[in-house]
Coordinates of C-alpha atoms and ligand atoms in Angstrom, one line a residue:
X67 CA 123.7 90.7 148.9
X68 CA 124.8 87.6 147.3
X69 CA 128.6 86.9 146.4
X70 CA 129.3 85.1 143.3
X71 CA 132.5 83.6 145.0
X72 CA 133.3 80.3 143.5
X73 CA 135.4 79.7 140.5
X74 CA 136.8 76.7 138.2
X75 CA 135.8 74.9 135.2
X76 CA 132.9 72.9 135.1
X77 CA 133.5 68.9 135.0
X78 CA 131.0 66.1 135.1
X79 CA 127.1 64.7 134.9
X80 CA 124.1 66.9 135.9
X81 CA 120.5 66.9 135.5
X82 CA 118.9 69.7 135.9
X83 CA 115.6 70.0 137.5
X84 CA 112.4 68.8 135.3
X85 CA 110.9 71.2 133.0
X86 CA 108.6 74.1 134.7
X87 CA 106.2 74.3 131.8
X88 CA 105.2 70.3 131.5
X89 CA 105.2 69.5 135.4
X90 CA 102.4 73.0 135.1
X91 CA 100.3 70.8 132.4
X92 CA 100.6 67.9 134.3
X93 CA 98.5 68.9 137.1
X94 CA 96.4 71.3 135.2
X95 CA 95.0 68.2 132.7
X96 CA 95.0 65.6 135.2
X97 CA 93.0 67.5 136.9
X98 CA 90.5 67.7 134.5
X99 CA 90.6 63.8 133.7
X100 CA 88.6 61.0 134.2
X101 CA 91.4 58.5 135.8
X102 CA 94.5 57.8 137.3
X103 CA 97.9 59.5 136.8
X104 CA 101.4 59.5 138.2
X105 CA 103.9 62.1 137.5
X106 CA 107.4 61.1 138.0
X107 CA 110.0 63.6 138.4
X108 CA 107.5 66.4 138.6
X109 CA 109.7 70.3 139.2
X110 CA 109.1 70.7 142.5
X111 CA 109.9 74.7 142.2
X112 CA 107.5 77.5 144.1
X113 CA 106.3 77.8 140.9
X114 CA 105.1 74.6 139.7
X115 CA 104.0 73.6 143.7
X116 CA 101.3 77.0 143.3
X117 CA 99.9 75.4 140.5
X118 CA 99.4 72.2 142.2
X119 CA 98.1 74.2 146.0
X120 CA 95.7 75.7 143.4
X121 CA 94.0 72.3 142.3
X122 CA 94.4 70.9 146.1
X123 CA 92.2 74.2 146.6
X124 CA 89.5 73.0 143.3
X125 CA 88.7 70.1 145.1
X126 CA 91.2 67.4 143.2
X127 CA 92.7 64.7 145.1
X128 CA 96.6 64.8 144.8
X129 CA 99.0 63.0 146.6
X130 CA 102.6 63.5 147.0
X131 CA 104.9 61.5 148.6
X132 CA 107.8 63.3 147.7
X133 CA 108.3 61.4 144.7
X134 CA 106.1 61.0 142.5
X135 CA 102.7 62.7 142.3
X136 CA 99.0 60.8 141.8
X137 CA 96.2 62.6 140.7
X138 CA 93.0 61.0 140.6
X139 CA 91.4 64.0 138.3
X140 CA 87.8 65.3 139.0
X141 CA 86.8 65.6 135.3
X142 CA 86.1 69.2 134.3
X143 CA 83.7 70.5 136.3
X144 CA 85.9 71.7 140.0
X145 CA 84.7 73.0 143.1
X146 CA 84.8 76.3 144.5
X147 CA 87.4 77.6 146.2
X148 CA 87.0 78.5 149.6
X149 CA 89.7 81.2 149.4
X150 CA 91.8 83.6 147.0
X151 CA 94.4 81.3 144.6
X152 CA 97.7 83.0 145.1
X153 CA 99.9 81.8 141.7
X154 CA 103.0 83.2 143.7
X155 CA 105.2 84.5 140.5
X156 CA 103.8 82.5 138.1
X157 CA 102.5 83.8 134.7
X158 CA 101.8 80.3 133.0
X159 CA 100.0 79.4 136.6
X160 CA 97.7 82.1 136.4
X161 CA 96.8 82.2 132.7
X162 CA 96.4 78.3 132.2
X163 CA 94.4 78.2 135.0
X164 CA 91.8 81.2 134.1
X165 CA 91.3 79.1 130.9
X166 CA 89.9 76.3 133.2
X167 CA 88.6 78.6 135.5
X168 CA 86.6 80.1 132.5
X169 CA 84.7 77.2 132.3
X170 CA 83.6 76.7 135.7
X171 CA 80.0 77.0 137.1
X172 CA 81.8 79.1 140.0
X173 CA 83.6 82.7 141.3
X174 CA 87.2 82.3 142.1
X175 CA 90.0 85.1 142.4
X176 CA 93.2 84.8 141.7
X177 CA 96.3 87.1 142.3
X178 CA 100.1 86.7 142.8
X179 CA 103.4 88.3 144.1
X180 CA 104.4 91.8 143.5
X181 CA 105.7 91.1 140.2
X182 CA 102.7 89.0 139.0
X183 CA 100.5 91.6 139.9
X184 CA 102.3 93.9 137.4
X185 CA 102.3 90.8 134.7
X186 CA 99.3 92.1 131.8
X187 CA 96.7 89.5 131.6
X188 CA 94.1 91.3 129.7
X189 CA 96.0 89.0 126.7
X190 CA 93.7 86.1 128.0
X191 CA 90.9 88.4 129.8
X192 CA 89.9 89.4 125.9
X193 CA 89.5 86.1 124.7
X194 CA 88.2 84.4 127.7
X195 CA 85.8 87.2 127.8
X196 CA 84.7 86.7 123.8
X197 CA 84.3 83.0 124.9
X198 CA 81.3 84.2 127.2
X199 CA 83.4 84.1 130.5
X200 CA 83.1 87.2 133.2
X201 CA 87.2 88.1 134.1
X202 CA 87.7 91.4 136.2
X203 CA 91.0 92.6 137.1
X204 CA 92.5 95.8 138.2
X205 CA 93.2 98.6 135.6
X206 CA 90.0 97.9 133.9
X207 CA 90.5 94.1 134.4
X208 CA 94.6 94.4 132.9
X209 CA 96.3 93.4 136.4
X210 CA 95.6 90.7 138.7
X211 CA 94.3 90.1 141.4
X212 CA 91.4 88.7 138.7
X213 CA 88.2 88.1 139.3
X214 CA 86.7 85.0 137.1
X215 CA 83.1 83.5 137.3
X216 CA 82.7 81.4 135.0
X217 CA 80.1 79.9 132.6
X218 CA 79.3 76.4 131.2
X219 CA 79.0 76.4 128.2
X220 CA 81.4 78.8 126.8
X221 CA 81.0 80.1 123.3
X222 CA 83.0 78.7 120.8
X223 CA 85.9 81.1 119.3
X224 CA 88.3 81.7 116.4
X225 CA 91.3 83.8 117.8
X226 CA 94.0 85.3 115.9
X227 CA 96.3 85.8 118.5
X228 CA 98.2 88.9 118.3
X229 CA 101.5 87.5 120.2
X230 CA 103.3 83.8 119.8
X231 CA 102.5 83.4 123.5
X232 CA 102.1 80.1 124.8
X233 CA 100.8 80.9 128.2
X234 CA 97.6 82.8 126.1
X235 CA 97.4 80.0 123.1
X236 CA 96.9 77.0 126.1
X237 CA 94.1 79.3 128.0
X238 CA 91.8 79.3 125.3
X239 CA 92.3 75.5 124.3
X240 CA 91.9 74.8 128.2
X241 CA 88.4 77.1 128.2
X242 CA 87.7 75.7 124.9
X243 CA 87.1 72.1 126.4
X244 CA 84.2 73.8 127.7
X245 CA 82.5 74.3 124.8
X246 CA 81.4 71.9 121.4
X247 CA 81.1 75.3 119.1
X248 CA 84.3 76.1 117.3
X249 CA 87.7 76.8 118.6
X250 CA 90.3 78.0 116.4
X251 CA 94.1 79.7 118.1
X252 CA 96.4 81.0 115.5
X253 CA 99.6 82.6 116.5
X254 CA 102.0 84.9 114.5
X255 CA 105.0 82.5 114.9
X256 CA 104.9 79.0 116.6
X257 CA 105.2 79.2 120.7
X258 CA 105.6 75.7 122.9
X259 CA 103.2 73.2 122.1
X260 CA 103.3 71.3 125.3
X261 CA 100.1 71.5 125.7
X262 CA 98.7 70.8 122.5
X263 CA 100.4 67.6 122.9
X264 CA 99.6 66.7 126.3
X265 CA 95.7 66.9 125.4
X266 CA 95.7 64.4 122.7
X267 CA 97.7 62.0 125.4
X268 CA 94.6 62.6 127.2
X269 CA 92.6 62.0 124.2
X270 CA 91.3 65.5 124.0
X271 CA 90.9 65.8 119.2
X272 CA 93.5 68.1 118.8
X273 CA 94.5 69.2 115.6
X274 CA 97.8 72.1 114.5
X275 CA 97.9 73.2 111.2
X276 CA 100.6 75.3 110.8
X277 CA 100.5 78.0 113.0
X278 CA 96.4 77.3 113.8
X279 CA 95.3 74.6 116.8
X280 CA 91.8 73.9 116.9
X281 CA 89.7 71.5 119.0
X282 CA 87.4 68.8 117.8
X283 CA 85.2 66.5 118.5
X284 CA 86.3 65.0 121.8
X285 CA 86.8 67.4 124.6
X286 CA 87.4 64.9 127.4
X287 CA 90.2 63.6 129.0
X288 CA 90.0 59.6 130.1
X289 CA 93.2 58.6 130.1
X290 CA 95.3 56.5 133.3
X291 CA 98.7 57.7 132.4
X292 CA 102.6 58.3 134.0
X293 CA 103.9 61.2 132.6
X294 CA 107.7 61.4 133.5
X295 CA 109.2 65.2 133.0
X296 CA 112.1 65.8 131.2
X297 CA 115.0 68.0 132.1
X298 CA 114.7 71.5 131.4
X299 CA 116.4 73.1 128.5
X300 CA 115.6 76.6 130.4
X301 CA 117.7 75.4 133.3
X302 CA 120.1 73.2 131.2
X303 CA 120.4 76.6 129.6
X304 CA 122.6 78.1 132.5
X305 CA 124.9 75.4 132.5
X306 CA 125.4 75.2 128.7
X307 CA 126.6 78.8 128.5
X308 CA 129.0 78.1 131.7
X309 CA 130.8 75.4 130.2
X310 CA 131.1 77.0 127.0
X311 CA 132.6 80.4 128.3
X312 CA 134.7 78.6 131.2
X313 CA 138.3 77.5 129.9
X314 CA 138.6 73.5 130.5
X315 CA 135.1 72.9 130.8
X316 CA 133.3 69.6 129.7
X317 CA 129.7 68.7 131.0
X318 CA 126.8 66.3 129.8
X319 CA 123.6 67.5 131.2
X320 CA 120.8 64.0 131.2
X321 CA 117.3 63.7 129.7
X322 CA 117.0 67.3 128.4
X323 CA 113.8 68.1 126.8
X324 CA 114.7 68.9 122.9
X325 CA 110.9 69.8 121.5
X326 CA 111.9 72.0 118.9
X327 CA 109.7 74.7 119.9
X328 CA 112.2 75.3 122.8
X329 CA 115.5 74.2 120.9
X330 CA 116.4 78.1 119.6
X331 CA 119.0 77.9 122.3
X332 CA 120.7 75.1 120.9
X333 CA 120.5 76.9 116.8
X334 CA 121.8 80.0 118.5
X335 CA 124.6 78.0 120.1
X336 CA 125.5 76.4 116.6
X337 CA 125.9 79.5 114.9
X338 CA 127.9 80.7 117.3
X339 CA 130.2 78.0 117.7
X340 CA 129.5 76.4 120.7
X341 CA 131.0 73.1 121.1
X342 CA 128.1 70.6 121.6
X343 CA 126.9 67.2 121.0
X344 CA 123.8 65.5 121.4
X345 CA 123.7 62.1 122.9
X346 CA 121.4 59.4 123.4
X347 CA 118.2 61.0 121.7
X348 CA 114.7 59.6 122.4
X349 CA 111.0 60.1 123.3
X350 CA 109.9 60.2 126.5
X351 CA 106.1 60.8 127.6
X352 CA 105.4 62.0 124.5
X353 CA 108.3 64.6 124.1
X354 CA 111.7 64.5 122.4
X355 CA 114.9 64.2 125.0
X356 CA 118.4 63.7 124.5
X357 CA 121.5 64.3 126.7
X358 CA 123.7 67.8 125.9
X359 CA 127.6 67.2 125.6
X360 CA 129.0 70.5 126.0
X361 CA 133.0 71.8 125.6
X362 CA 134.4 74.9 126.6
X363 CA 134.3 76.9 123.2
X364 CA 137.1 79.7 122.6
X365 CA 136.0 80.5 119.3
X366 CA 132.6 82.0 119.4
X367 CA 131.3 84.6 116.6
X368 CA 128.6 86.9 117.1
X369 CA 125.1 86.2 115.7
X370 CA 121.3 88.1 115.1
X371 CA 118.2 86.8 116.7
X372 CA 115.4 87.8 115.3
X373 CA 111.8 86.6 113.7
X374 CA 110.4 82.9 114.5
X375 CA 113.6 82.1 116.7
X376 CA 112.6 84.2 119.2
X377 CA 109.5 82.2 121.0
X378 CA 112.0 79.2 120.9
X379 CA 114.2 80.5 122.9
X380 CA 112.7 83.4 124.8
X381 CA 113.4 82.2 128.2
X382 CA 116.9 81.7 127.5
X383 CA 118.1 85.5 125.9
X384 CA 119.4 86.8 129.5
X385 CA 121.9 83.8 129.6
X386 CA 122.1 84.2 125.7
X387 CA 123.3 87.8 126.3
X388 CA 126.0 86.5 128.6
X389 CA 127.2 84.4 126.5
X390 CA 127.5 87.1 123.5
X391 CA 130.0 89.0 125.7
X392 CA 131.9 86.4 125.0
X393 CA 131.7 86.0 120.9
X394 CA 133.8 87.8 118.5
X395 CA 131.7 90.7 117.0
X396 CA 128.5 92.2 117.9
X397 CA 125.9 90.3 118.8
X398 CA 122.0 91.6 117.8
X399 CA 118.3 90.3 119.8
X400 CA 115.5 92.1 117.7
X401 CA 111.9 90.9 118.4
X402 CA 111.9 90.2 121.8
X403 CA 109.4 92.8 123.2
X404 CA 107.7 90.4 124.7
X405 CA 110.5 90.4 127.3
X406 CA 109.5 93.4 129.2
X407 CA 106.7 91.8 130.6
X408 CA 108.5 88.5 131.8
X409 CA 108.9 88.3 135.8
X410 CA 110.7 91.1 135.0
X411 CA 111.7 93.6 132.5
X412 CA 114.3 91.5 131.1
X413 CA 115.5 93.8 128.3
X414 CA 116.1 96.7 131.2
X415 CA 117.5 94.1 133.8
X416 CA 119.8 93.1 130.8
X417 CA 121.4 95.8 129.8
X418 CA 121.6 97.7 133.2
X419 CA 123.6 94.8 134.7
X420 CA 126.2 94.6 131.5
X421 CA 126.5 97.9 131.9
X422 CA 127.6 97.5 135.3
X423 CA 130.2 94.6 134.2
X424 CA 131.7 97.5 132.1
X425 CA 130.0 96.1 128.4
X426 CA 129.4 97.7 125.4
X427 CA 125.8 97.5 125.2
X428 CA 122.8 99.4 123.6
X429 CA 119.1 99.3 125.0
X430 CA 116.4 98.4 121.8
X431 CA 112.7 98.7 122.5
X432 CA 112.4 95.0 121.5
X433 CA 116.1 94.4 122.4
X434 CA 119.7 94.6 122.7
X435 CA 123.1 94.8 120.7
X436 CA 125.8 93.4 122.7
X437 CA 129.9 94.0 121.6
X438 CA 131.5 90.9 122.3
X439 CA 135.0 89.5 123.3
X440 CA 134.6 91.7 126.4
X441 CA 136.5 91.0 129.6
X442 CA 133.6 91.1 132.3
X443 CA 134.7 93.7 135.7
X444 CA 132.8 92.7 138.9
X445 CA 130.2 95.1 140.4
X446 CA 127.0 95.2 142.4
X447 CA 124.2 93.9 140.0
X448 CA 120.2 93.6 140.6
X449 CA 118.3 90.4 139.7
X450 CA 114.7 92.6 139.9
X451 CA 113.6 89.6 141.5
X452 CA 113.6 87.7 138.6
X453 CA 115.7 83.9 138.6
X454 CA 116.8 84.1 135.0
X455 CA 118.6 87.4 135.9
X456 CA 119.7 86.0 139.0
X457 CA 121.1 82.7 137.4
X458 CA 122.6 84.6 134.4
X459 CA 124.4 87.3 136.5
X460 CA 125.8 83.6 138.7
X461 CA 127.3 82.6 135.5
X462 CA 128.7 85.6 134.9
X463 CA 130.3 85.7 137.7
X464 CA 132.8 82.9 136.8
X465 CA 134.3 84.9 134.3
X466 CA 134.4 88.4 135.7
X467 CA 137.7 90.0 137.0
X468 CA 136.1 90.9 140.4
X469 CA 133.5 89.5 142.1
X470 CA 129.8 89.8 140.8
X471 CA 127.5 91.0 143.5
X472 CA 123.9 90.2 143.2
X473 CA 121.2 92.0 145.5
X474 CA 118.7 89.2 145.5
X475 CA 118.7 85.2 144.6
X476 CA 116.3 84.5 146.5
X477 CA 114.0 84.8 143.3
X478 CA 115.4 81.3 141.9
X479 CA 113.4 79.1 143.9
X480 CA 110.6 80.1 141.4
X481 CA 112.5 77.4 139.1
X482 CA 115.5 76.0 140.5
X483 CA 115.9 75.8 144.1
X484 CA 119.0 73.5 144.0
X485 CA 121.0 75.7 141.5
X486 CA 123.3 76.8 143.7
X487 CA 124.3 73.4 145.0
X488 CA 124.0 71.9 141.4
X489 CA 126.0 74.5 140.8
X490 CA 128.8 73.8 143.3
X491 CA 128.5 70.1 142.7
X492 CA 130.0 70.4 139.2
X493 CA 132.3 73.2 139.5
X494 CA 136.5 71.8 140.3
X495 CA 139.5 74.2 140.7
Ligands
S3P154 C1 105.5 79.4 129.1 C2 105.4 80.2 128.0 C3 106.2 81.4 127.8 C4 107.5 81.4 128.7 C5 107.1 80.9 130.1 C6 106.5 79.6 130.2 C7 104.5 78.3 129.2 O1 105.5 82.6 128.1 O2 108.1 82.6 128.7 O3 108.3 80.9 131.0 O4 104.8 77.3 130.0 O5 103.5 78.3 128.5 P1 104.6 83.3 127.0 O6 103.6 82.3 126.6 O7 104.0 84.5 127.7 O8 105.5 83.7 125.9

């Protein structure tokens, strides 16, 4: 049991760890290139340091000297593994990688913590199976541990994806550099494009056309590249909503990535009132970044989140729910279905632990309505072994009447094993 014990206002200069989804892509396509790359400032969460075990395991040769990475990539074809991959908690790990894994000559299994294992993957099993590919799982291939032998050549394919999921729109451009035939992804609303953009670095023929990616001609990467990571807005995202809702508060948080696939958070924060600023905006590696003033804001006013907001700022709707306790008027998250099946249930996890912390709060099936300007009370709250919960709850805590109690943190090395001490180091009485 974990005691949210500190309080005070947050003063000063952080940056937050680099962001989870580009340090994934970094080792995932340089991997798959012919030549050289560094990655500086590469998130060295459990996460993120699966994903690069896993291509350690395919044969690449990575080094890490603690500070930056080098990957001399193998081109696409890997070897075997000798063992299972274990992806730990990590749902992009394991469905970027099957993508790759797809297009292999070879048999490799992969599986995950309890939670992964409960994680549905037959969103990239039906794909990667229309793409010629053999992926068994449990549950008639739903759940991992998956089995994948792969074939080379894939077939080519024009997917209509029925979810804005990032995670299943980079599989199938990572198996479709397996094959020349056609490869088409269209999504319902626009998710991440990290990917997408990392490829053409590479100088994979990428093109997006409104909500449709497709691949063309040239499906190899030859690139010698640094790629330096950004700050992540998900993390950022924490500290954003603490300075806002603590009295006296006023942080700048460095080098934040600002794509505006995962800038909802910072919309949602303008309509509410959140005193911010942007500072210093520029592009770095191929992605926009800028540094995030923020005040503590006393005036905040309830908002609705629904529609094409939601896949830009899905990660951040537990924090975003903590901060709507704080907002005049009820606040309304419609859309966001897709949360039960995070690293948790986050819509249950949610609404269970505001309950707890004695708020007004109703339970959607692709939801939540919060009523805000609520004092917080303590309690005993679970984190369902999920970081966001456990983070979110943290920040919570500075504002409750009681202490917040939170059965697990554990969880939040998946992302952000120095948030604690981050945490502490910007914190004064
Ligand atoms: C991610 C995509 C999102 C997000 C996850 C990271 C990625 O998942 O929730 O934390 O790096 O592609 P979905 O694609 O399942 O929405």
């Amino acid at each position: 049991m974990y005691e949210v014990s500190f309080r005070g206002k947050l003063k000063g200069i952080l940056r937050v760890p680099s962001d989870k989804s580009i340090s994934h892509r970094s080792i995932m396509l340089a991997s798959l290139n012919q030549g050289k790359v560094i990655v500086k400032n590469f998130l060295r969460s459990e996460d993120c340091l699966n994903t690069l075990k896993a291509f350690k395991s395919l044969g690449v040769d990575i080094e890490d000297d603690g500070k930056i990475i080098m990957i001399r990539g193998k081109g696409k074809i890997l070897k075997e593994p000798f063992d299972i991959l274990d992806m730990g908690n990590s749902g992009t790990s394991i469905r970027l990688i099957s993508g790759i894994l797809a297009g292999q000559p070879f048999y490799s299994v992969l599986t995950g913590d309890k939670y992964l294992r409960k994680r549905p993957m037959d969103r990239i099993a039906i794909p990667l199976r229309q793409m010629g590919a053999t992926v068994l799982g449990r549950e008639n291939g739903k759940y991992p541990p998956l089995t994948i032998v792969g074939r080379n050549p894939l077939n080519g394919i024009v997917y209509r994806s029925p979810k804005a999921s990032a995670q299943v729109k980079s599989c199938i451009l990572l198996a479709g550099l397996f094959t020349d035939e056609e490869v088409y992804v269209t999504e319902p609303a626009k998710s991440r494009d990290h990917t997408e953009r990392m490829l053409k670095a590479f100088g994979v023929d990428v093109k997006v056309d409104g909500l449709t990616v497709s691949l063309g001609r040239n499906r190899n990467l030859k690139a010698d590249l640094e790629i330096d990571v950004p700050a992540d807005i998900s993390s950022a995202a924490f500290f954003m909503v603490a300075a806002a809702i603590v009295p006296g508060s006023e942080i700048v948080l460095k080098d934040v990535i600002l794509n505006p696939t995962r800038t909802g958070i910072l919309d949602v924060m303008e309509r509410m009132g959140v005193n911010f600023e942007i500072l210093n905006k520029r592009t770095v590696s191929g992605e926009e970044v800028g540094d995030i003033k923020v005040l503590y804001s006393p005036d905040l006013k309830a908002v609705v989140i629904e529609g094409d907001i939601v896949p830009r700022l899905i990660d951040e709707i537990p924090i975003i729910a903590v901060l709507a306790t704080q907002a005049e008027g009820e606040t309304v998250i419609k859309d966001a279905a897709e949360l039960r099946v995070k690293e948790s249930d986050r819509i249950r996890a949610v609404v269970s632990n505001l309950k707890v912390l004695g708020i007004d709060v109703e339970e959607f099936e692709d939801g939540m309505r919060i009523r805000g300007k609520a004092k917080l009370k303590g309690g005993k709250i679970k984190s369902f072994g999920d970081h966001r919960i456990a983070m979110s709850f943290i920040v919570a805590g500075l504002i409750s009447s009681s202490p917040i109690y939170i059965d697990d943190v554990r969880c939040i090395s998946t992302s952000y094993p120095a948030f604690l001490k981050d945490f502490f180091s910007i914190i004064t009485s």
